[in-house]
Amino acid sequence: MTAKANEIENSIFRGLRSRPIGMAAFIVLGMMYGGALLAPFLAPYSSSMQNLERSFCPPTPIVVKDWKFQARMYEKESPYSNDYLPSTHTVPLAFFKKGEPYLLLGVIPMKRHFVQIKSSRTEDRLYLLGSDGTGRDIFSRLLYGSQVSLSIGLIGIAITLVMGFIVGGLSGYFGGRFDFAAMRVVEFLMAVPGLYLLLALRSVAASHFDSAQMYVAIVVILAFIGWATTARVIRGMSLSLRTRPFVLAAQSMGQSTFKILYKHILPNLASYLLVSATLSIPTYILGEAALSFLGLGIQE
């Protein structure tokens, strides 16, 4: 059945190549995850680097001057306001310039950033998307913040699919009392409104968790809420697959239950699992954002 899995994988990529919109979406998604993965290298500054002299600064325009890319600075209209006026002062861009040290991919020590500016003035900053109330670069904070949201979507859906496949696959394959007990648990989780269940589970977690512990807690909570629907659908598909000739042949040859689920049933569920994962990732991101908005999620 490895050939079957390879055939499904090849058909997915053939489908992407034949659909320009799908391929464009795949490329955009890849760029987003690539930006999150390389955030310390792509971000001009760290997410917490402040400049109180440039609070609420507009986005910095990039111009071509003397055959070089340069950043046009803004000047404050008054020292006591946050109103800015365009300036004639431009600063050349510096690519791969040394800056604040960081760990690329969490393990590789580096100092070079993709783009910065060549200026000795402390008030000169490269704000591609502007700055916030304390002069922090919004573009850098967006890249660092995407690491949390996008990774929660991937890790959460991975846990959900594994739990849903194990519970749903075993329920559909064995039936009987295991199927009855598992489906009653699934129906209970599906009957409780997702937001209230999310808040209830979050209230169980300790309030003194640091950011890393809260990250793990949010992933576990979101995965616990989302696996029920996946398990119910997989259970129905497994019920129809367990009577197929190739499954009956594997049973007659004495293959173990795990091997039958992994080699014969899982490849036939791959297309559904891929679509389910694609549609569920935004739900996980919104769930994390909702908790953070309410002050119950990951904080700075």
Coordinates of C-alpha atoms in Angstrom, one line a residue:
M1 CA 0.0 0.0 0.0
T2 CA 3.1 2.3 0.0
A3 CA 2.5 2.6 -3.8
K4 CA -1.0 3.6 -3.1
A5 CA 0.2 6.4 -0.7
N6 CA 2.7 7.6 -3.3
E7 CA 0.0 7.6 -5.9
I8 CA -2.2 9.8 -3.7
E9 CA 0.6 12.2 -3.0
N10 CA 1.4 12.5 -6.7
S11 CA -2.2 13.1 -7.6
I12 CA -2.3 15.9 -5.0
F13 CA 0.7 17.7 -6.6
R14 CA -0.7 17.1 -10.1
G15 CA -4.0 18.7 -9.0
L16 CA -2.1 21.7 -7.7
R17 CA -0.1 22.1 -11.0
S18 CA -3.3 21.9 -13.0
R19 CA -5.1 24.6 -10.9
P20 CA -3.4 28.0 -11.0
I21 CA -5.4 29.4 -8.1
G22 CA -4.6 26.4 -6.0
M23 CA -0.9 26.6 -6.8
A24 CA -1.0 30.4 -6.0
A25 CA -2.5 29.7 -2.7
F26 CA 0.1 27.0 -2.0
I27 CA 2.9 29.4 -2.8
V28 CA 1.4 32.2 -0.6
L29 CA 1.0 29.7 2.3
G30 CA 4.6 28.5 1.8
M31 CA 5.8 32.1 1.9
M32 CA 3.9 32.8 5.1
Y33 CA 5.4 29.7 6.8
G34 CA 8.8 30.5 5.4
G35 CA 8.6 34.0 6.8
A36 CA 7.6 32.7 10.2
L37 CA 10.4 30.1 10.1
L38 CA 13.1 32.7 9.2
A39 CA 11.6 35.6 11.2
P40 CA 14.8 36.5 13.1
F41 CA 16.7 36.8 9.8
L42 CA 14.0 38.7 7.9
A43 CA 13.0 41.0 10.7
P44 CA 15.1 44.3 10.8
Y45 CA 14.8 44.4 14.6
S46 CA 13.7 42.3 17.5
S47 CA 10.1 42.3 18.4
S48 CA 10.7 44.2 21.7
M49 CA 13.2 46.9 20.5
Q50 CA 11.7 50.3 21.2
N51 CA 12.3 53.8 20.0
L52 CA 10.1 56.3 21.9
E53 CA 11.1 59.1 19.6
R54 CA 9.3 57.3 16.7
S55 CA 6.0 56.2 18.2
F56 CA 3.2 55.7 15.6
C57 CA 5.6 56.4 12.7
P58 CA 4.1 55.8 9.2
P59 CA 5.5 53.1 7.0
T60 CA 8.9 54.0 5.6
P61 CA 8.9 54.6 1.8
I62 CA 11.5 52.8 -0.3
V63 CA 12.9 54.9 -3.1
V64 CA 15.7 54.5 -5.7
K65 CA 18.3 57.3 -5.5
D66 CA 21.8 57.3 -7.0
W67 CA 21.0 53.8 -8.4
K68 CA 20.6 52.5 -4.8
F69 CA 17.6 51.5 -2.7
Q70 CA 17.1 54.0 0.0
A71 CA 14.6 54.6 2.8
R72 CA 13.0 58.0 3.0
M73 CA 12.8 59.2 6.7
Y74 CA 10.0 61.1 8.4
E75 CA 10.4 64.0 10.7
K76 CA 8.1 64.9 13.5
E77 CA 6.0 68.0 13.0
S78 CA 6.3 68.8 16.7
P79 CA 8.3 67.2 19.5
Y80 CA 5.0 67.0 21.5
S81 CA 2.9 65.2 18.9
N82 CA 2.9 62.1 16.8
D83 CA 2.3 63.9 13.5
Y84 CA 5.0 63.2 10.9
L85 CA 6.0 65.0 7.7
P86 CA 7.9 63.5 4.8
S87 CA 11.6 64.5 4.8
T88 CA 14.1 64.8 2.1
H89 CA 16.6 62.8 4.2
T90 CA 17.2 59.4 2.8
V91 CA 19.2 56.5 4.2
P92 CA 20.7 53.7 2.1
L93 CA 19.5 50.2 2.7
A94 CA 22.1 47.6 3.9
F95 CA 21.5 44.0 3.1
F96 CA 22.9 41.2 5.2
K97 CA 24.2 43.8 7.7
K98 CA 25.2 42.7 11.3
G99 CA 22.7 43.6 14.0
E100 CA 21.3 42.0 17.1
P101 CA 22.4 38.4 17.7
Y102 CA 19.7 35.7 17.4
L103 CA 19.4 32.0 16.9
L104 CA 18.2 31.0 13.4
L105 CA 15.8 28.1 13.5
G106 CA 16.4 28.1 17.3
V107 CA 19.9 26.6 17.0
I108 CA 22.2 28.5 14.6
P109 CA 23.8 31.7 16.2
M110 CA 23.8 34.6 13.7
K111 CA 24.0 38.4 13.7
R112 CA 23.2 39.3 10.1
H113 CA 19.7 40.5 9.1
F114 CA 18.3 40.5 5.6
V115 CA 17.8 44.3 5.4
Q116 CA 18.5 47.2 7.7
I117 CA 19.6 50.9 7.1
K118 CA 23.0 52.5 7.1
S119 CA 22.6 55.3 9.7
S120 CA 24.2 56.3 12.9
R121 CA 21.2 58.4 14.1
T122 CA 19.2 56.6 16.8
E123 CA 15.9 58.2 15.5
D124 CA 16.4 56.6 12.0
R125 CA 14.5 53.3 11.8
L126 CA 13.3 51.2 8.9
Y127 CA 9.6 50.8 9.5
L128 CA 8.2 48.8 6.6
L129 CA 4.7 48.7 8.1
G130 CA 5.1 51.6 10.6
S131 CA 5.6 51.5 14.3
D132 CA 3.4 51.1 17.4
G133 CA 2.9 53.3 20.4
T134 CA 6.4 52.6 21.8
G135 CA 8.3 52.7 18.5
R136 CA 8.5 49.0 17.9
D137 CA 8.6 47.8 14.3
I138 CA 5.2 46.3 13.4
F139 CA 6.7 44.3 10.5
S140 CA 9.2 42.6 12.8
R141 CA 6.5 41.9 15.4
L142 CA 4.2 40.5 12.7
L143 CA 6.9 38.0 11.7
Y144 CA 7.6 37.0 15.2
G145 CA 3.9 36.7 16.0
S146 CA 3.3 34.5 13.0
Q147 CA 5.6 31.9 14.5
V148 CA 3.1 31.4 17.3
S149 CA -0.2 31.5 15.3
L150 CA 1.0 29.4 12.3
S151 CA 2.8 26.8 14.4
I152 CA -0.2 26.4 16.7
G153 CA -2.3 25.6 13.6
L154 CA 0.1 23.0 12.3
I155 CA 0.9 21.3 15.6
G156 CA -2.7 21.4 16.8
I157 CA -4.1 19.9 13.6
A158 CA -1.4 17.2 13.6
I159 CA -2.5 16.1 17.2
T160 CA -6.1 16.3 16.1
L161 CA -5.7 14.1 13.1
V162 CA -3.7 11.5 15.0
M163 CA -6.3 11.4 17.8
G164 CA -9.2 11.4 15.3
F165 CA -7.6 8.7 13.2
I166 CA -6.9 6.4 16.2
V167 CA -10.2 6.7 17.9
G168 CA -12.3 6.9 14.7
G169 CA -10.3 4.1 12.9
L170 CA -10.5 1.7 15.9
S171 CA -14.2 2.5 16.4
G172 CA -15.1 1.8 12.8
Y173 CA -12.8 -1.3 12.6
F174 CA -13.8 -3.0 15.8
G175 CA -17.4 -1.7 16.4
G176 CA -19.2 -3.1 19.4
R177 CA -18.7 -1.7 22.9
F178 CA -15.5 0.2 22.0
D179 CA -17.4 2.0 19.2
F180 CA -20.4 2.7 21.5
A181 CA -18.2 4.2 24.3
A182 CA -16.0 6.2 21.9
M183 CA -18.9 7.7 20.0
R184 CA -20.7 8.8 23.2
V185 CA -17.6 10.7 24.2
V186 CA -17.4 12.2 20.7
E187 CA -21.1 13.2 20.8
F188 CA -20.7 14.9 24.2
L189 CA -17.7 17.0 23.0
M190 CA -19.7 17.9 19.8
A191 CA -22.7 18.9 21.9
V192 CA -20.9 21.4 24.0
P193 CA -20.4 24.8 22.3
G194 CA -16.8 25.2 21.3
L195 CA -16.1 28.6 22.8
Y196 CA -17.5 27.7 26.2
L197 CA -15.6 24.4 26.2
L198 CA -12.5 26.3 25.2
L199 CA -12.9 28.8 28.1
A200 CA -13.6 26.0 30.6
L201 CA -10.5 24.1 29.7
R202 CA -8.4 27.3 29.7
S203 CA -9.7 28.1 33.2
V204 CA -8.3 24.7 34.4
A205 CA -4.8 25.7 33.4
A206 CA -2.7 27.6 36.0
S207 CA -2.7 31.3 35.7
H208 CA 1.0 31.6 36.5
F209 CA 2.1 29.7 33.4
D210 CA 4.9 31.3 31.4
S211 CA 4.6 31.8 27.6
A212 CA 6.1 28.4 26.7
Q213 CA 3.9 26.5 29.1
M214 CA 0.8 28.5 28.0
Y215 CA 1.8 27.7 24.4
V216 CA 1.7 24.0 25.1
A217 CA -1.5 24.3 27.1
I218 CA -3.3 26.2 24.2
V219 CA -2.2 23.6 21.7
V220 CA -3.5 20.7 23.9
I221 CA -6.8 22.5 24.5
L222 CA -7.4 23.2 20.8
A223 CA -6.5 19.7 19.8
F224 CA -8.8 18.2 22.5
I225 CA -11.7 20.3 21.2
G226 CA -11.1 19.6 17.5
W227 CA -10.5 15.8 17.3
A228 CA -14.2 14.8 17.9
T229 CA -15.5 15.8 14.5
T230 CA -12.6 14.2 12.7
A231 CA -13.0 11.0 14.6
R232 CA -16.7 10.7 13.8
V233 CA -16.1 11.2 10.0
I234 CA -13.2 8.7 10.0
R235 CA -15.3 6.2 11.9
G236 CA -17.9 6.2 9.2
M237 CA -15.3 5.9 6.5
S238 CA -13.6 3.0 8.4
L239 CA -16.9 1.2 8.6
S240 CA -17.2 1.0 4.8
L241 CA -13.5 0.2 4.4
R242 CA -13.3 -2.7 6.8
T243 CA -15.5 -4.9 4.5
R244 CA -13.4 -4.2 1.4
P245 CA -11.6 -7.2 -0.1
F246 CA -8.1 -5.9 0.5
V247 CA -8.8 -5.4 4.3
L248 CA -10.4 -8.9 4.5
A249 CA -7.4 -10.3 2.7
A250 CA -5.0 -8.7 5.2
Q251 CA -7.1 -10.1 8.1
S252 CA -7.0 -13.6 6.6
M253 CA -3.2 -13.3 6.3
G254 CA -2.9 -12.5 10.1
Q255 CA -1.8 -8.9 9.9
S256 CA -2.0 -6.9 13.1
T257 CA -4.7 -4.3 13.6
F258 CA -2.2 -1.5 13.6
K259 CA -0.7 -2.6 10.3
I260 CA -4.1 -2.9 8.7
L261 CA -5.0 0.6 9.9
Y262 CA -1.7 2.1 8.8
K263 CA -1.1 0.3 5.5
H264 CA -4.6 -0.3 4.2
I265 CA -7.1 2.2 5.8
L266 CA -5.0 5.3 6.3
P267 CA -3.9 5.7 2.6
N268 CA -7.6 5.6 1.6
L269 CA -8.4 8.4 4.1
A270 CA -5.4 10.6 3.0
S271 CA -7.5 12.9 0.7
Y272 CA -10.1 13.5 3.5
L273 CA -7.4 14.1 6.1
L274 CA -5.6 16.6 3.9
V275 CA -8.8 18.6 3.2
S276 CA -9.8 18.5 6.8
A277 CA -6.4 19.7 7.9
T278 CA -6.5 22.6 5.4
L279 CA -9.9 23.8 6.6
S280 CA -9.2 23.4 10.3
I281 CA -5.9 25.3 10.6
P282 CA -7.6 28.7 10.4
T283 CA -10.0 27.6 13.2
Y284 CA -7.0 26.8 15.5
I285 CA -5.4 30.2 14.7
L286 CA -8.7 32.0 15.5
G287 CA -9.1 30.0 18.7
E288 CA -5.7 31.1 19.9
A289 CA -6.3 34.7 18.8
A290 CA -9.7 34.7 20.7
L291 CA -8.1 33.5 23.9
S292 CA -5.3 36.1 23.6
F293 CA -7.8 38.8 22.9
L294 CA -9.7 37.9 26.1
G295 CA -6.4 37.9 28.0
L296 CA -6.4 34.2 28.6
G297 CA -4.0 33.1 25.8
I298 CA -0.3 33.7 25.1
Q299 CA 0.8 37.1 26.3
E300 CA 4.0 39.1 25.6

